[in-house]
Amino acid sequence: MKQPGYIDYVLDMLMPLGGITYRRMFGGYGLYRYGIIFAIVADDILYFKTDAQTCKAYQAYDAVPFTYEGKDGQRVALSYWQVPAEVLENQEILRQWVDQAVAVSKQAKKK
């Protein structure tokens, strides 16, 4: 369920890190740091870009990947995982996770 101002809350938490921009996409938002997409917000949930290694930290918090229903009715999971509230509310840890998500996104772009 959408909450009024959720994107504003997320941006308030991320802006101190510097270089954060966003744009609307597919009914949600894409979040960028210095032009590199590293996160999405969908249905008032923040997800960071992950890979096979970094998603383990998300799993430790019982987080889930972003999924949507494909054309054939099957659930499709993307390499974006839900950011735990504890991470979003801790600037030191948040900076580490954002840096990691940006690095993963850069690496994926190279492939």
Backbone atoms as SQL, in Angstrom:
CREATE TABLE atoms (id INTEGER PRIMARY KEY, chain TEXT, resi INTEGER, resn TEXT, atom TEXT, x REAL, y REAL, z REAL);
INSERT INTO atoms VALUES
  (1, 'A', 1, 'MET', 'N', 0.840, -1.179, 0.000),
  (2, 'A', 1, 'MET', 'CA', 0.000, 0.000, 0.000),
  (3, 'A', 1, 'MET', 'C', 0.888, 1.247, 0.000),
  (4, 'A', 2, 'LYS', 'N', 0.541, 2.211, -0.822),
  (5, 'A', 2, 'LYS', 'CA', 1.335, 3.433, -0.924),
  (6, 'A', 2, 'LYS', 'C', 1.067, 4.349, 0.261),
  (7, 'A', 3, 'GLN', 'N', 2.164, 4.894, 0.780),
  (8, 'A', 3, 'GLN', 'CA', 2.058, 5.841, 1.874),
  (9, 'A', 3, 'GLN', 'C', 2.422, 7.218, 1.344),
  (10, 'A', 4, 'PRO', 'N', 1.661, 8.231, 1.712),
  (11, 'A', 4, 'PRO', 'CA', 2.010, 9.581, 1.260),
  (12, 'A', 4, 'PRO', 'C', 3.406, 9.940, 1.750),
  (13, 'A', 5, 'GLY', 'N', 4.211, 10.430, 0.823),
  (14, 'A', 5, 'GLY', 'CA', 5.518, 10.927, 1.199),
  (15, 'A', 5, 'GLY', 'C', 6.624, 9.900, 1.350),
  (16, 'A', 6, 'TYR', 'N', 6.374, 8.632, 1.025),
  (17, 'A', 6, 'TYR', 'CA', 7.432, 7.630, 1.207),
  (18, 'A', 6, 'TYR', 'C', 8.671, 7.970, 0.383),
  (19, 'A', 7, 'ILE', 'N', 8.490, 8.366, -0.857),
  (20, 'A', 7, 'ILE', 'CA', 9.652, 8.712, -1.683),
  (21, 'A', 7, 'ILE', 'C', 10.389, 9.896, -1.069),
  (22, 'A', 8, 'ASP', 'N', 9.670, 10.846, -0.490),
  (23, 'A', 8, 'ASP', 'CA', 10.314, 11.979, 0.174),
  (24, 'A', 8, 'ASP', 'C', 11.153, 11.515, 1.360),
  (25, 'A', 9, 'TYR', 'N', 10.619, 10.563, 2.118),
  (26, 'A', 9, 'TYR', 'CA', 11.351, 9.998, 3.255),
  (27, 'A', 9, 'TYR', 'C', 12.641, 9.322, 2.777),
  (28, 'A', 10, 'VAL', 'N', 12.537, 8.505, 1.747),
  (29, 'A', 10, 'VAL', 'CA', 13.715, 7.818, 1.201),
  (30, 'A', 10, 'VAL', 'C', 14.745, 8.836, 0.729),
  (31, 'A', 11, 'LEU', 'N', 14.296, 9.833, 0.006),
  (32, 'A', 11, 'LEU', 'CA', 15.226, 10.857, -0.483),
  (33, 'A', 11, 'LEU', 'C', 15.870, 11.619, 0.667),
  (34, 'A', 12, 'ASP', 'N', 15.124, 11.910, 1.716),
  (35, 'A', 12, 'ASP', 'CA', 15.695, 12.577, 2.891),
  (36, 'A', 12, 'ASP', 'C', 16.819, 11.745, 3.497),
  (37, 'A', 13, 'MET', 'N', 16.660, 10.448, 3.495),
  (38, 'A', 13, 'MET', 'CA', 17.682, 9.570, 4.063),
  (39, 'A', 13, 'MET', 'C', 18.900, 9.464, 3.138),
  (40, 'A', 14, 'LEU', 'N', 18.664, 9.512, 1.819),
  (41, 'A', 14, 'LEU', 'CA', 19.756, 9.312, 0.858),
  (42, 'A', 14, 'LEU', 'C', 20.500, 10.590, 0.472),
  (43, 'A', 15, 'MET', 'N', 19.834, 11.729, 0.465),
  (44, 'A', 15, 'MET', 'CA', 20.440, 12.970, -0.020),
  (45, 'A', 15, 'MET', 'C', 21.759, 13.340, 0.669),
  (46, 'A', 16, 'PRO', 'N', 21.921, 13.113, 1.978),
  (47, 'A', 16, 'PRO', 'CA', 23.199, 13.448, 2.599),
  (48, 'A', 16, 'PRO', 'C', 24.397, 12.689, 2.005),
  (49, 'A', 17, 'LEU', 'N', 24.138, 11.604, 1.294),
  (50, 'A', 17, 'LEU', 'CA', 25.225, 10.827, 0.692),
  (51, 'A', 17, 'LEU', 'C', 25.802, 11.523, -0.535),
  (52, 'A', 18, 'GLY', 'N', 25.046, 12.434, -1.132),
  (53, 'A', 18, 'GLY', 'CA', 25.514, 13.194, -2.290),
  (54, 'A', 18, 'GLY', 'C', 25.263, 12.490, -3.613),
  (55, 'A', 19, 'GLY', 'N', 25.001, 13.298, -4.639),
  (56, 'A', 19, 'GLY', 'CA', 24.849, 12.794, -6.003),
  (57, 'A', 19, 'GLY', 'C', 23.575, 12.029, -6.289),
  (58, 'A', 20, 'ILE', 'N', 22.576, 12.134, -5.423),
  (59, 'A', 20, 'ILE', 'CA', 21.342, 11.354, -5.571),
  (60, 'A', 20, 'ILE', 'C', 20.337, 12.122, -6.430),
  (61, 'A', 21, 'THR', 'N', 19.815, 11.442, -7.436),
  (62, 'A', 21, 'THR', 'CA', 18.719, 11.957, -8.249),
  (63, 'A', 21, 'THR', 'C', 17.707, 10.828, -8.429),
  (64, 'A', 22, 'TYR', 'N', 16.538, 11.173, -8.939),
  (65, 'A', 22, 'TYR', 'CA', 15.508, 10.148, -9.150),
  (66, 'A', 22, 'TYR', 'C', 14.629, 10.543, -10.315),
  (67, 'A', 23, 'ARG', 'N', 13.903, 9.548, -10.820),
  (68, 'A', 23, 'ARG', 'CA', 12.887, 9.829, -11.832),
  (69, 'A', 23, 'ARG', 'C', 11.814, 8.755, -11.763),
  (70, 'A', 24, 'ARG', 'N', 10.625, 9.162, -12.169),
  (71, 'A', 24, 'ARG', 'CA', 9.489, 8.229, -12.176),
  (72, 'A', 24, 'ARG', 'C', 9.697, 7.188, -13.269),
  (73, 'A', 25, 'MET', 'N', 9.330, 5.963, -12.960),
  (74, 'A', 25, 'MET', 'CA', 9.402, 4.908, -13.961),
  (75, 'A', 25, 'MET', 'C', 8.496, 3.745, -13.558),
  (76, 'A', 26, 'PHE', 'N', 7.711, 3.261, -14.489),
  (77, 'A', 26, 'PHE', 'CA', 6.857, 2.087, -14.296),
  (78, 'A', 26, 'PHE', 'C', 6.016, 2.154, -13.025),
  (79, 'A', 27, 'GLY', 'N', 5.461, 3.299, -12.714),
  (80, 'A', 27, 'GLY', 'CA', 4.624, 3.433, -11.527),
  (81, 'A', 27, 'GLY', 'C', 5.411, 3.575, -10.239),
  (82, 'A', 28, 'GLY', 'N', 6.727, 3.604, -10.320),
  (83, 'A', 28, 'GLY', 'CA', 7.588, 3.775, -9.144),
  (84, 'A', 28, 'GLY', 'C', 8.647, 4.808, -9.452),
  (85, 'A', 29, 'TYR', 'N', 9.837, 4.579, -8.913),
  (86, 'A', 29, 'TYR', 'CA', 10.947, 5.507, -9.114),
  (87, 'A', 29, 'TYR', 'C', 12.242, 4.743, -9.317),
  (88, 'A', 30, 'GLY', 'N', 13.115, 5.304, -10.130),
  (89, 'A', 30, 'GLY', 'CA', 14.487, 4.842, -10.241),
  (90, 'A', 30, 'GLY', 'C', 15.355, 5.843, -9.506),
  (91, 'A', 31, 'LEU', 'N', 16.273, 5.354, -8.680),
  (92, 'A', 31, 'LEU', 'CA', 17.170, 6.219, -7.923),
  (93, 'A', 31, 'LEU', 'C', 18.588, 6.071, -8.476),
  (94, 'A', 32, 'TYR', 'N', 19.264, 7.196, -8.617),
  (95, 'A', 32, 'TYR', 'CA', 20.577, 7.240, -9.246),
  (96, 'A', 32, 'TYR', 'C', 21.567, 7.925, -8.316),
  (97, 'A', 33, 'ARG', 'N', 22.817, 7.496, -8.405),
  (98, 'A', 33, 'ARG', 'CA', 23.892, 8.219, -7.729),
  (99, 'A', 33, 'ARG', 'C', 24.919, 8.550, -8.788),
  (100, 'A', 34, 'TYR', 'N', 25.119, 9.831, -8.994),
  (101, 'A', 34, 'TYR', 'CA', 26.016, 10.321, -10.045),
  (102, 'A', 34, 'TYR', 'C', 25.708, 9.649, -11.385),
  (103, 'A', 35, 'GLY', 'N', 24.421, 9.526, -11.690),
  (104, 'A', 35, 'GLY', 'CA', 23.983, 9.009, -12.978),
  (105, 'A', 35, 'GLY', 'C', 23.895, 7.500, -13.101),
  (106, 'A', 36, 'ILE', 'N', 24.249, 6.757, -12.069),
  (107, 'A', 36, 'ILE', 'CA', 24.194, 5.285, -12.086),
  (108, 'A', 36, 'ILE', 'C', 22.966, 4.839, -11.307),
  (109, 'A', 37, 'ILE', 'N', 22.069, 4.098, -11.960),
  (110, 'A', 37, 'ILE', 'CA', 20.900, 3.590, -11.237),
  (111, 'A', 37, 'ILE', 'C', 21.370, 2.532, -10.251),
  (112, 'A', 38, 'PHE', 'N', 20.920, 2.663, -9.013),
  (113, 'A', 38, 'PHE', 'CA', 21.321, 1.710, -7.982),
  (114, 'A', 38, 'PHE', 'C', 20.140, 1.219, -7.158),
  (115, 'A', 39, 'ALA', 'N', 18.973, 1.833, -7.342),
  (116, 'A', 39, 'ALA', 'CA', 17.822, 1.476, -6.520),
  (117, 'A', 39, 'ALA', 'C', 16.532, 1.783, -7.247),
  (118, 'A', 40, 'ILE', 'N', 15.483, 1.113, -6.796),
  (119, 'A', 40, 'ILE', 'CA', 14.133, 1.406, -7.268),
  (120, 'A', 40, 'ILE', 'C', 13.216, 1.491, -6.053),
  (121, 'A', 41, 'VAL', 'N', 12.157, 2.243, -6.210),
  (122, 'A', 41, 'VAL', 'CA', 11.087, 2.285, -5.214),
  (123, 'A', 41, 'VAL', 'C', 9.830, 1.851, -5.946),
  (124, 'A', 42, 'ALA', 'N', 9.218, 0.788, -5.438),
  (125, 'A', 42, 'ALA', 'CA', 7.977, 0.269, -6.017),
  (126, 'A', 42, 'ALA', 'C', 7.034, -0.076, -4.878),
  (127, 'A', 43, 'ASP', 'N', 5.797, 0.362, -4.987),
  (128, 'A', 43, 'ASP', 'CA', 4.788, 0.104, -3.947),
  (129, 'A', 43, 'ASP', 'C', 5.303, 0.476, -2.560),
  (130, 'A', 44, 'ASP', 'N', 5.989, 1.619, -2.482),
  (131, 'A', 44, 'ASP', 'CA', 6.517, 2.139, -1.228),
  (132, 'A', 44, 'ASP', 'C', 7.485, 1.182, -0.537),
  (133, 'A', 45, 'ILE', 'N', 8.278, 0.503, -1.332),
  (134, 'A', 45, 'ILE', 'CA', 9.358, -0.336, -0.825),
  (135, 'A', 45, 'ILE', 'C', 10.617, 0.055, -1.589),
  (136, 'A', 46, 'LEU', 'N', 11.711, 0.252, -0.858),
  (137, 'A', 46, 'LEU', 'CA', 13.000, 0.590, -1.448),
  (138, 'A', 46, 'LEU', 'C', 13.792, -0.688, -1.690),
  (139, 'A', 47, 'TYR', 'N', 14.318, -0.817, -2.903),
  (140, 'A', 47, 'TYR', 'CA', 15.131, -1.971, -3.285),
  (141, 'A', 47, 'TYR', 'C', 16.468, -1.473, -3.819),
  (142, 'A', 48, 'PHE', 'N', 17.573, -2.139, -3.422),
  (143, 'A', 48, 'PHE', 'CA', 18.903, -1.830, -3.950),
  (144, 'A', 48, 'PHE', 'C', 19.339, -2.926, -4.905),
  (145, 'A', 49, 'LYS', 'N', 20.145, -2.540, -5.885),
  (146, 'A', 49, 'LYS', 'CA', 20.720, -3.472, -6.865),
  (147, 'A', 49, 'LYS', 'C', 21.677, -4.413, -6.141),
  (148, 'A', 50, 'THR', 'N', 21.604, -5.698, -6.447),
  (149, 'A', 50, 'THR', 'CA', 22.449, -6.704, -5.806),
  (150, 'A', 50, 'THR', 'C', 23.041, -7.644, -6.840),
  (151, 'A', 51, 'ASP', 'N', 23.965, -8.452, -6.380),
  (152, 'A', 51, 'ASP', 'CA', 24.483, -9.556, -7.185),
  (153, 'A', 51, 'ASP', 'C', 24.480, -10.809, -6.301),
  (154, 'A', 52, 'ALA', 'N', 25.060, -11.892, -6.784),
  (155, 'A', 52, 'ALA', 'CA', 25.029, -13.153, -6.040),
  (156, 'A', 52, 'ALA', 'C', 25.687, -13.040, -4.669),
  (157, 'A', 53, 'GLN', 'N', 26.690, -12.181, -4.550),
  (158, 'A', 53, 'GLN', 'CA', 27.377, -12.014, -3.263),
  (159, 'A', 53, 'GLN', 'C', 26.637, -11.060, -2.326),
  (160, 'A', 54, 'THR', 'N', 26.262, -9.894, -2.841),
  (161, 'A', 54, 'THR', 'CA', 25.692, -8.872, -1.956),
  (162, 'A', 54, 'THR', 'C', 24.280, -9.206, -1.476),
  (163, 'A', 55, 'CYS', 'N', 23.546, -10.013, -2.217),
  (164, 'A', 55, 'CYS', 'CA', 22.176, -10.329, -1.779),
  (165, 'A', 55, 'CYS', 'C', 22.169, -11.128, -0.482),
  (166, 'A', 56, 'LYS', 'N', 23.290, -11.732, -0.122),
  (167, 'A', 56, 'LYS', 'CA', 23.359, -12.505, 1.126),
  (168, 'A', 56, 'LYS', 'C', 23.129, -11.621, 2.354),
  (169, 'A', 57, 'ALA', 'N', 23.622, -10.385, 2.302),
  (170, 'A', 57, 'ALA', 'CA', 23.398, -9.458, 3.419),
  (171, 'A', 57, 'ALA', 'C', 21.913, -9.148, 3.564),
  (172, 'A', 58, 'TYR', 'N', 21.204, -9.050, 2.458),
  (173, 'A', 58, 'TYR', 'CA', 19.764, -8.779, 2.482),
  (174, 'A', 58, 'TYR', 'C', 19.018, -9.990, 3.032),
  (175, 'A', 59, 'GLN', 'N', 19.438, -11.165, 2.615),
  (176, 'A', 59, 'GLN', 'CA', 18.815, -12.392, 3.101),
  (177, 'A', 59, 'GLN', 'C', 18.959, -12.521, 4.610),
  (178, 'A', 60, 'ALA', 'N', 20.076, -12.040, 5.155),
  (179, 'A', 60, 'ALA', 'CA', 20.291, -12.100, 6.605),
  (180, 'A', 60, 'ALA', 'C', 19.239, -11.285, 7.362),
  (181, 'A', 61, 'TYR', 'N', 18.647, -10.301, 6.704),
  (182, 'A', 61, 'TYR', 'CA', 17.573, -9.486, 7.294),
  (183, 'A', 61, 'TYR', 'C', 16.185, -10.011, 6.901),
  (184, 'A', 62, 'ASP', 'N', 16.138, -11.158, 6.257),
  (185, 'A', 62, 'ASP', 'CA', 14.876, -11.728, 5.757),
  (186, 'A', 62, 'ASP', 'C', 14.220, -10.829, 4.721),
  (187, 'A', 63, 'ALA', 'N', 15.030, -10.051, 3.999),
  (188, 'A', 63, 'ALA', 'CA', 14.518, -9.200, 2.922),
  (189, 'A', 63, 'ALA', 'C', 14.158, -10.081, 1.725),
  (190, 'A', 64, 'VAL', 'N', 13.427, -9.504, 0.797),
  (191, 'A', 64, 'VAL', 'CA', 12.983, -10.242, -0.383),
  (192, 'A', 64, 'VAL', 'C', 13.356, -9.466, -1.649),
  (193, 'A', 65, 'PRO', 'N', 13.494, -10.186, -2.758),
  (194, 'A', 65, 'PRO', 'CA', 13.781, -9.485, -4.016),
  (195, 'A', 65, 'PRO', 'C', 12.520, -8.839, -4.582),
  (196, 'A', 66, 'PHE', 'N', 12.733, -7.842, -5.428),
  (197, 'A', 66, 'PHE', 'CA', 11.625, -7.229, -6.158),
  (198, 'A', 66, 'PHE', 'C', 11.138, -8.236, -7.189),
  (199, 'A', 67, 'THR', 'N', 9.839, -8.438, -7.234),
  (200, 'A', 67, 'THR', 'CA', 9.253, -9.342, -8.227),
  (201, 'A', 67, 'THR', 'C', 8.058, -8.653, -8.892),
  (202, 'A', 68, 'TYR', 'N', 7.746, -9.147, -10.065),
  (203, 'A', 68, 'TYR', 'CA', 6.551, -8.687, -10.763),
  (204, 'A', 68, 'TYR', 'C', 5.998, -9.868, -11.548),
  (205, 'A', 69, 'GLU', 'N', 4.754, -9.724, -11.988),
  (206, 'A', 69, 'GLU', 'CA', 4.119, -10.793, -12.753),
  (207, 'A', 69, 'GLU', 'C', 4.429, -10.613, -14.231),
  (208, 'A', 70, 'GLY', 'N', 5.049, -11.639, -14.818),
  (209, 'A', 70, 'GLY', 'CA', 5.390, -11.604, -16.234),
  (210, 'A', 70, 'GLY', 'C', 4.173, -11.835, -17.113),
  (211, 'A', 71, 'LYS', 'N', 4.377, -11.725, -18.415),
  (212, 'A', 71, 'LYS', 'CA', 3.272, -11.879, -19.372),
  (213, 'A', 71, 'LYS', 'C', 2.614, -13.245, -19.278),
  (214, 'A', 72, 'ASP', 'N', 3.392, -14.264, -18.909),
  (215, 'A', 72, 'ASP', 'CA', 2.850, -15.619, -18.819),
  (216, 'A', 72, 'ASP', 'C', 2.235, -15.925, -17.454),
  (217, 'A', 73, 'GLY', 'N', 2.154, -14.901, -16.587),
  (218, 'A', 73, 'GLY', 'CA', 1.565, -15.082, -15.266),
  (219, 'A', 73, 'GLY', 'C', 2.552, -15.551, -14.216),
  (220, 'A', 74, 'GLN', 'N', 3.775, -15.850, -14.607),
  (221, 'A', 74, 'GLN', 'CA', 4.807, -16.295, -13.673),
  (222, 'A', 74, 'GLN', 'C', 5.446, -15.093, -12.970),
  (223, 'A', 75, 'ARG', 'N', 5.872, -15.286, -11.723),
  (224, 'A', 75, 'ARG', 'CA', 6.587, -14.236, -10.987),
  (225, 'A', 75, 'ARG', 'C', 8.013, -14.150, -11.523),
  (226, 'A', 76, 'VAL', 'N', 8.470, -12.940, -11.758),
  (227, 'A', 76, 'VAL', 'CA', 9.823, -12.683, -12.242),
  (228, 'A', 76, 'VAL', 'C', 10.548, -11.887, -11.155),
  (229, 'A', 77, 'ALA', 'N', 11.722, -12.374, -10.744),
  (230, 'A', 77, 'ALA', 'CA', 12.511, -11.682, -9.721),
  (231, 'A', 77, 'ALA', 'C', 13.650, -10.927, -10.391),
  (232, 'A', 78, 'LEU', 'N', 13.853, -9.696, -9.976),
  (233, 'A', 78, 'LEU', 'CA', 14.970, -8.904, -10.475),
  (234, 'A', 78, 'LEU', 'C', 16.084, -8.895, -9.426),
  (235, 'A', 79, 'SER', 'N', 17.228, -8.392, -9.805),
  (236, 'A', 79, 'SER', 'CA', 18.370, -8.358, -8.884),
  (237, 'A', 79, 'SER', 'C', 18.345, -7.091, -8.027),
  (238, 'A', 80, 'TYR', 'N', 17.169, -6.747, -7.563),
  (239, 'A', 80, 'TYR', 'CA', 16.977, -5.646, -6.613),
  (240, 'A', 80, 'TYR', 'C', 16.323, -6.249, -5.382),
  (241, 'A', 81, 'TRP', 'N', 16.919, -5.983, -4.213),
  (242, 'A', 81, 'TRP', 'CA', 16.411, -6.550, -2.961),
  (243, 'A', 81, 'TRP', 'C', 15.962, -5.448, -2.017),
  (244, 'A', 82, 'GLN', 'N', 14.929, -5.769, -1.246),
  (245, 'A', 82, 'GLN', 'CA', 14.344, -4.844, -0.288),
  (246, 'A', 82, 'GLN', 'C', 15.386, -4.390, 0.732),
  (247, 'A', 83, 'VAL', 'N', 15.448, -3.086, 0.961),
  (248, 'A', 83, 'VAL', 'CA', 16.385, -2.519, 1.930),
  (249, 'A', 83, 'VAL', 'C', 15.726, -2.554, 3.312),
  (250, 'A', 84, 'PRO', 'N', 16.360, -3.219, 4.272),
  (251, 'A', 84, 'PRO', 'CA', 15.787, -3.271, 5.619),
  (252, 'A', 84, 'PRO', 'C', 15.702, -1.881, 6.243),
  (253, 'A', 85, 'ALA', 'N', 14.665, -1.638, 7.037),
  (254, 'A', 85, 'ALA', 'CA', 14.480, -0.347, 7.702),
  (255, 'A', 85, 'ALA', 'C', 15.684, 0.009, 8.560),
  (256, 'A', 86, 'GLU', 'N', 16.294, -0.996, 9.208),
  (257, 'A', 86, 'GLU', 'CA', 17.462, -0.740, 10.053),
  (258, 'A', 86, 'GLU', 'C', 18.621, -0.151, 9.258),
  (259, 'A', 87, 'VAL', 'N', 18.737, -0.549, 8.007),
  (260, 'A', 87, 'VAL', 'CA', 19.804, -0.035, 7.143),
  (261, 'A', 87, 'VAL', 'C', 19.466, 1.379, 6.695),
  (262, 'A', 88, 'LEU', 'N', 18.239, 1.590, 6.262),
  (263, 'A', 88, 'LEU', 'CA', 17.822, 2.900, 5.769),
  (264, 'A', 88, 'LEU', 'C', 17.958, 3.977, 6.840),
  (265, 'A', 89, 'GLU', 'N', 17.791, 3.611, 8.084),
  (266, 'A', 89, 'GLU', 'CA', 17.812, 4.580, 9.176),
  (267, 'A', 89, 'GLU', 'C', 19.186, 4.764, 9.821),
  (268, 'A', 90, 'ASN', 'N', 20.206, 4.071, 9.316),
  (269, 'A', 90, 'ASN', 'CA', 21.555, 4.185, 9.861),
  (270, 'A', 90, 'ASN', 'C', 22.477, 4.726, 8.769),
  (271, 'A', 91, 'GLN', 'N', 22.835, 5.997, 8.838),
  (272, 'A', 91, 'GLN', 'CA', 23.588, 6.652, 7.760),
  (273, 'A', 91, 'GLN', 'C', 24.905, 5.952, 7.437),
  (274, 'A', 92, 'GLU', 'N', 25.599, 5.445, 8.440),
  (275, 'A', 92, 'GLU', 'CA', 26.888, 4.785, 8.195),
  (276, 'A', 92, 'GLU', 'C', 26.702, 3.497, 7.386),
  (277, 'A', 93, 'ILE', 'N', 25.772, 2.677, 7.822),
  (278, 'A', 93, 'ILE', 'CA', 25.508, 1.421, 7.100),
  (279, 'A', 93, 'ILE', 'C', 24.875, 1.723, 5.748),
  (280, 'A', 94, 'LEU', 'N', 23.980, 2.689, 5.712),
  (281, 'A', 94, 'LEU', 'CA', 23.320, 3.064, 4.465),
  (282, 'A', 94, 'LEU', 'C', 24.346, 3.461, 3.412),
  (283, 'A', 95, 'ARG', 'N', 25.335, 4.256, 3.795),
  (284, 'A', 95, 'ARG', 'CA', 26.387, 4.667, 2.847),
  (285, 'A', 95, 'ARG', 'C', 27.108, 3.434, 2.272),
  (286, 'A', 96, 'GLN', 'N', 27.411, 2.469, 3.106),
  (287, 'A', 96, 'GLN', 'CA', 28.091, 1.251, 2.653),
  (288, 'A', 96, 'GLN', 'C', 27.223, 0.483, 1.653),
  (289, 'A', 97, 'TRP', 'N', 25.944, 0.354, 1.981),
  (290, 'A', 97, 'TRP', 'CA', 25.044, -0.403, 1.117),
  (291, 'A', 97, 'TRP', 'C', 24.807, 0.320, -0.213),
  (292, 'A', 98, 'VAL', 'N', 24.707, 1.650, -0.172),
  (293, 'A', 98, 'VAL', 'CA', 24.552, 2.417, -1.411),
  (294, 'A', 98, 'VAL', 'C', 25.805, 2.260, -2.265),
  (295, 'A', 99, 'ASP', 'N', 26.984, 2.417, -1.658),
  (296, 'A', 99, 'ASP', 'CA', 28.238, 2.252, -2.404),
  (297, 'A', 99, 'ASP', 'C', 28.305, 0.875, -3.056),
  (298, 'A', 100, 'GLN', 'N', 27.895, -0.136, -2.317),
  (299, 'A', 100, 'GLN', 'CA', 27.880, -1.503, -2.833),
  (300, 'A', 100, 'GLN', 'C', 26.909, -1.646, -4.003),
  (301, 'A', 101, 'ALA', 'N', 25.715, -1.087, -3.853),
  (302, 'A', 101, 'ALA', 'CA', 24.700, -1.179, -4.906),
  (303, 'A', 101, 'ALA', 'C', 25.156, -0.454, -6.166),
  (304, 'A', 102, 'VAL', 'N', 25.798, 0.699, -6.005),
  (305, 'A', 102, 'VAL', 'CA', 26.321, 1.438, -7.159),
  (306, 'A', 102, 'VAL', 'C', 27.412, 0.617, -7.845),
  (307, 'A', 103, 'ALA', 'N', 28.305, 0.018, -7.067),
  (308, 'A', 103, 'ALA', 'CA', 29.377, -0.801, -7.628),
  (309, 'A', 103, 'ALA', 'C', 28.813, -1.988, -8.402),
  (310, 'A', 104, 'VAL', 'N', 27.805, -2.640, -7.852),
  (311, 'A', 104, 'VAL', 'CA', 27.156, -3.770, -8.524),
  (312, 'A', 104, 'VAL', 'C', 26.530, -3.306, -9.834),
  (313, 'A', 105, 'SER', 'N', 25.872, -2.163, -9.804),
  (314, 'A', 105, 'SER', 'CA', 25.224, -1.645, -11.010),
  (315, 'A', 105, 'SER', 'C', 26.262, -1.310, -12.085),
  (316, 'A', 106, 'LYS', 'N', 27.369, -0.709, -11.678),
  (317, 'A', 106, 'LYS', 'CA', 28.451, -0.400, -12.631),
  (318, 'A', 106, 'LYS', 'C', 29.000, -1.670, -13.249),
  (319, 'A', 107, 'GLN', 'N', 29.215, -2.688, -12.417),
  (320, 'A', 107, 'GLN', 'CA', 29.756, -3.958, -12.904),
  (321, 'A', 107, 'GLN', 'C', 28.783, -4.634, -13.868),
  (322, 'A', 108, 'ALA', 'N', 27.500, -4.601, -13.536),
  (323, 'A', 108, 'ALA', 'CA', 26.489, -5.207, -14.416),
  (324, 'A', 108, 'ALA', 'C', 26.436, -4.494, -15.750),
  (325, 'A', 109, 'LYS', 'N', 26.641, -3.180, -15.730),
  (326, 'A', 109, 'LYS', 'CA', 26.603, -2.396, -16.956),
  (327, 'A', 109, 'LYS', 'C', 27.757, -2.760, -17.883),
  (328, 'A', 110, 'LYS', 'N', 28.912, -3.127, -17.307),
  (329, 'A', 110, 'LYS', 'CA', 30.084, -3.511, -18.091),
  (330, 'A', 110, 'LYS', 'C', 29.867, -4.814, -18.851),
  (331, 'A', 111, 'LYS', 'N', 29.032, -5.701, -18.269),
  (332, 'A', 111, 'LYS', 'CA', 28.824, -7.031, -18.864),
  (333, 'A', 111, 'LYS', 'C', 27.957, -6.965, -20.041);
